[in-house]
One Martini backbone bead per residue (centre of mass of N, CA, C, O) as a GRO file, in nm:
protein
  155
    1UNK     BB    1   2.019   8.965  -2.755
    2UNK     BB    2   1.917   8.966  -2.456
    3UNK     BB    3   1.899   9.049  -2.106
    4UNK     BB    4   2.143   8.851  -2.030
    5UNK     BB    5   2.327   8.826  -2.295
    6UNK     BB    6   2.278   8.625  -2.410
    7UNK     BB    7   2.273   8.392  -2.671
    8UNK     BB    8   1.999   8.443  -2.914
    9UNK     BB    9   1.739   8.359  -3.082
   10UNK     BB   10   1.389   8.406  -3.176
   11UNK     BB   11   1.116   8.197  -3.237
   12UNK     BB   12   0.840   8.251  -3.441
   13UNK     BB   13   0.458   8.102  -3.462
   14UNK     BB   14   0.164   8.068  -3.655
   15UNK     BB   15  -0.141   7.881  -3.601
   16UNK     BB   16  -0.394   7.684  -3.752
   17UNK     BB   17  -0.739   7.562  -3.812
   18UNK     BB   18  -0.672   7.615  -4.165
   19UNK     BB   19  -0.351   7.597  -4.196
   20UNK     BB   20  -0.271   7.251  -4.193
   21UNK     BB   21  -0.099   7.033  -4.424
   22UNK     BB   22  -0.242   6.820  -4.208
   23UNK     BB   23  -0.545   6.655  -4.148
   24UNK     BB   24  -0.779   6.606  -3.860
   25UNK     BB   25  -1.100   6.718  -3.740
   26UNK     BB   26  -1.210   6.491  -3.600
   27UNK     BB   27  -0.946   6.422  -3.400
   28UNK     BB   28  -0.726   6.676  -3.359
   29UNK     BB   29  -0.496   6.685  -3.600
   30UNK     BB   30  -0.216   6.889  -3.663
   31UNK     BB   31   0.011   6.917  -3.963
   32UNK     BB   32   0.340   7.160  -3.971
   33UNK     BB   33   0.585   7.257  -4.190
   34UNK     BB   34   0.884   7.403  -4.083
   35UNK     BB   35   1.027   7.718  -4.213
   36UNK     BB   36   1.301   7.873  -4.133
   37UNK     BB   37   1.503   8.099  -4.255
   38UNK     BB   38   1.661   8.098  -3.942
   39UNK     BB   39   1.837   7.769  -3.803
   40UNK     BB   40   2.005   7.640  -3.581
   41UNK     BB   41   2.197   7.296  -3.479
   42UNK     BB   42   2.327   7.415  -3.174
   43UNK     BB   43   2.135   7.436  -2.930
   44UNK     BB   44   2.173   7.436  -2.529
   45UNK     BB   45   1.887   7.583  -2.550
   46UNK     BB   46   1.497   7.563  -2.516
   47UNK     BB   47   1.259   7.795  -2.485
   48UNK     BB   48   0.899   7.761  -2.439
   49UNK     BB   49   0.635   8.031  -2.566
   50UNK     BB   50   0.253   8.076  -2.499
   51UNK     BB   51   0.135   8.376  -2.629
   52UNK     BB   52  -0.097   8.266  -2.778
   53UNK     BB   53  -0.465   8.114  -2.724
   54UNK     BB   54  -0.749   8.049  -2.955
   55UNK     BB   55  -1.089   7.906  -2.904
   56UNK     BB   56  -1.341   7.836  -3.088
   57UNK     BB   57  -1.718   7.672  -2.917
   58UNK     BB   58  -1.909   7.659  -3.111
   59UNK     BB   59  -2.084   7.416  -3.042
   60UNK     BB   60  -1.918   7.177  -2.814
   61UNK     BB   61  -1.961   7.032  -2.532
   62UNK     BB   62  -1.637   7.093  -2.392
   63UNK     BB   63  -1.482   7.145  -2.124
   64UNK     BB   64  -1.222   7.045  -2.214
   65UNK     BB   65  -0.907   7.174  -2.382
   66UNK     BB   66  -0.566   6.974  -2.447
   67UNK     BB   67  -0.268   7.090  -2.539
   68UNK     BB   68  -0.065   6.893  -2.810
   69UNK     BB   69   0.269   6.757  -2.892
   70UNK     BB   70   0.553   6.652  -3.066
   71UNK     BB   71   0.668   6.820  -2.781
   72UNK     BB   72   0.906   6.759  -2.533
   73UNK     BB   73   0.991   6.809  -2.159
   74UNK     BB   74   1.239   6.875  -2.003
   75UNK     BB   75   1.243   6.694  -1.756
   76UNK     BB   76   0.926   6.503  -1.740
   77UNK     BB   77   0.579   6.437  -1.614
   78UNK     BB   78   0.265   6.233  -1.711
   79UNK     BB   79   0.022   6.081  -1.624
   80UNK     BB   80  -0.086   5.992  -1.904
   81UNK     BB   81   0.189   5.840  -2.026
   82UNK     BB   82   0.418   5.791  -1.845
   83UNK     BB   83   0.584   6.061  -1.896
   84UNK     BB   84   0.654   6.266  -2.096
   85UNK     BB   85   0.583   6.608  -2.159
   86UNK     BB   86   0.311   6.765  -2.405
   87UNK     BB   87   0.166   6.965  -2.270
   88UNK     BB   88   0.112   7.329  -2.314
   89UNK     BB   89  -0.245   7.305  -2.254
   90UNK     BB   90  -0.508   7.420  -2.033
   91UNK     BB   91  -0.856   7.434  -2.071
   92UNK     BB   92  -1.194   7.588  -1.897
   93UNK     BB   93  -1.493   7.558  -1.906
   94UNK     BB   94  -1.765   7.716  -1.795
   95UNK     BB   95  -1.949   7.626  -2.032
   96UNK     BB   96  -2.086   7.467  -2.256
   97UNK     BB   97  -2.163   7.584  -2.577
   98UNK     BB   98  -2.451   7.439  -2.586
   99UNK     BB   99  -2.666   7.711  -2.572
  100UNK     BB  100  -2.501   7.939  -2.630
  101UNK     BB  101  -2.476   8.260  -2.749
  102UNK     BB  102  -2.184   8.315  -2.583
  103UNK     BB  103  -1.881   8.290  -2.514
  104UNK     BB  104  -1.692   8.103  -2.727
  105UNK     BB  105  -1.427   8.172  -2.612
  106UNK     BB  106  -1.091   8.120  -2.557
  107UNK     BB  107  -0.813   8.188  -2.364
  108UNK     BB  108  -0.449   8.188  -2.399
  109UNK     BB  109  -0.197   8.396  -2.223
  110UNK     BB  110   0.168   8.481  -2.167
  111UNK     BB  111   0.318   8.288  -2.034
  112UNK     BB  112   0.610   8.291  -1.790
  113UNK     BB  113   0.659   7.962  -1.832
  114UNK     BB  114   0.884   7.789  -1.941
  115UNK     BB  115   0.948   7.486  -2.209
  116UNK     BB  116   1.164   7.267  -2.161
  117UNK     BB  117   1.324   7.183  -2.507
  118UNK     BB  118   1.518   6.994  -2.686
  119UNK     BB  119   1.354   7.050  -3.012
  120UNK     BB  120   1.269   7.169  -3.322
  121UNK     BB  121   1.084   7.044  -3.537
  122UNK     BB  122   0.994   7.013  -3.826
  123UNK     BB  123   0.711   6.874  -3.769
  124UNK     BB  124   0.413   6.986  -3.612
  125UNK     BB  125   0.219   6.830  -3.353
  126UNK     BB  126  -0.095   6.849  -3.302
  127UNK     BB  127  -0.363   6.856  -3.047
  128UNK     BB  128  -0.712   6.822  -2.938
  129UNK     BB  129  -0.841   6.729  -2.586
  130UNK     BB  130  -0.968   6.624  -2.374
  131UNK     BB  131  -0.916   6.485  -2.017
  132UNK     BB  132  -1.001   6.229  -2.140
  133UNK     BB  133  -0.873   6.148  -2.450
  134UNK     BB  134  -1.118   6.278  -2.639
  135UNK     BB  135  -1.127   6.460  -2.968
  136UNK     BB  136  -1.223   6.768  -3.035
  137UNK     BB  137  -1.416   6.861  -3.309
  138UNK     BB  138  -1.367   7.089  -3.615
  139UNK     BB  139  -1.547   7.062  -3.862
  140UNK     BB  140  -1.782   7.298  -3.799
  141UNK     BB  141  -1.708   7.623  -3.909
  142UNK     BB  142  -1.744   7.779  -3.611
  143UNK     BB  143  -1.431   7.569  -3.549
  144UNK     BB  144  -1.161   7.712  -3.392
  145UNK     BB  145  -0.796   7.781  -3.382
  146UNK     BB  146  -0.503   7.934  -3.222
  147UNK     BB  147  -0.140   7.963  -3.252
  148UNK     BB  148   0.112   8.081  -3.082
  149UNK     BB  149   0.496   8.067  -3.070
  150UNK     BB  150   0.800   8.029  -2.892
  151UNK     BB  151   1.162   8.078  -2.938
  152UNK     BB  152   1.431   8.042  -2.704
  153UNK     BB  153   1.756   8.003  -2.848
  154UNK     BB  154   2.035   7.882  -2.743
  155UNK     BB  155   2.437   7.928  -2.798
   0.00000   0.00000   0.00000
């Protein structure tokens, strides 16, 4: 039980771009079959929380880069879809990473404001693109990425 004594289950997850089950790093789209020791299928709320995303983008030239996934956020509308967002997070680069000797990380920490979602996938896929909606390459060996993620699960 949490604070508010609802109860509710906990699901933390990491994931990286090097250790996909799918990946494809040249279009920057990775799937992870997630896999809960215990998970129940009866939740009547389940709300996302990105506790932590860090990108290193040394060499990469993308001011922008919009993180989703193929989780929809419930009763919500996003301007590129033209439908529910699946947006997690966007990040603005303070200048392109090539000719930069430093600070090629970025870094999105601990929103407070959870992403109320349907269901937890079996199968998760990310994404990472500019705000332009064209893929931003990881295939660089310079050029990583993690990402936290929680789930407060109400039942």
């Amino acid at each position: 039980m949490g604070l508010c004594g609802c109860p509710r289950d906990t699901l933390k997850i990491h994931i990286d771009s090097e250790t996909a089950d799918i990946e494809n790093e040249t279009l920057s789209v990775y799937d992870y079959k997630l896999k809960f020791p215990v998970k129940r299928n009866n939740y009547k709320k389940i709300e996302l929380y990105i506790d932590n995303l860090q990108l290193q983008t040394k060499g990469l030239a993308s001011l922008s880069y919009v993180l989703s996934s193929n989780m929809i956020e419930y009763n919500s509308y996003n301007s590129r879809t033209k439908g529910a967002n699946n947006v997690l997070a966007v990040l603005f680069a303070d200048a392109t990473a090539t000719g930069r000797t430093n600070d090629f990380t970025l870094t999105y920490s601990n929103s407070t404001a959870p992403i109320q979602i349907e269901n937890i996938p079996e199968q998760l896929q990310i994404k990472i693109q500019d705000i332009d909606g064209s893929p931003v390459s990881f295939q660089n060996a310079n050029n990583l990425w993690s990402l936290d993620l929680r789930f407060e699960c109400f039942y």
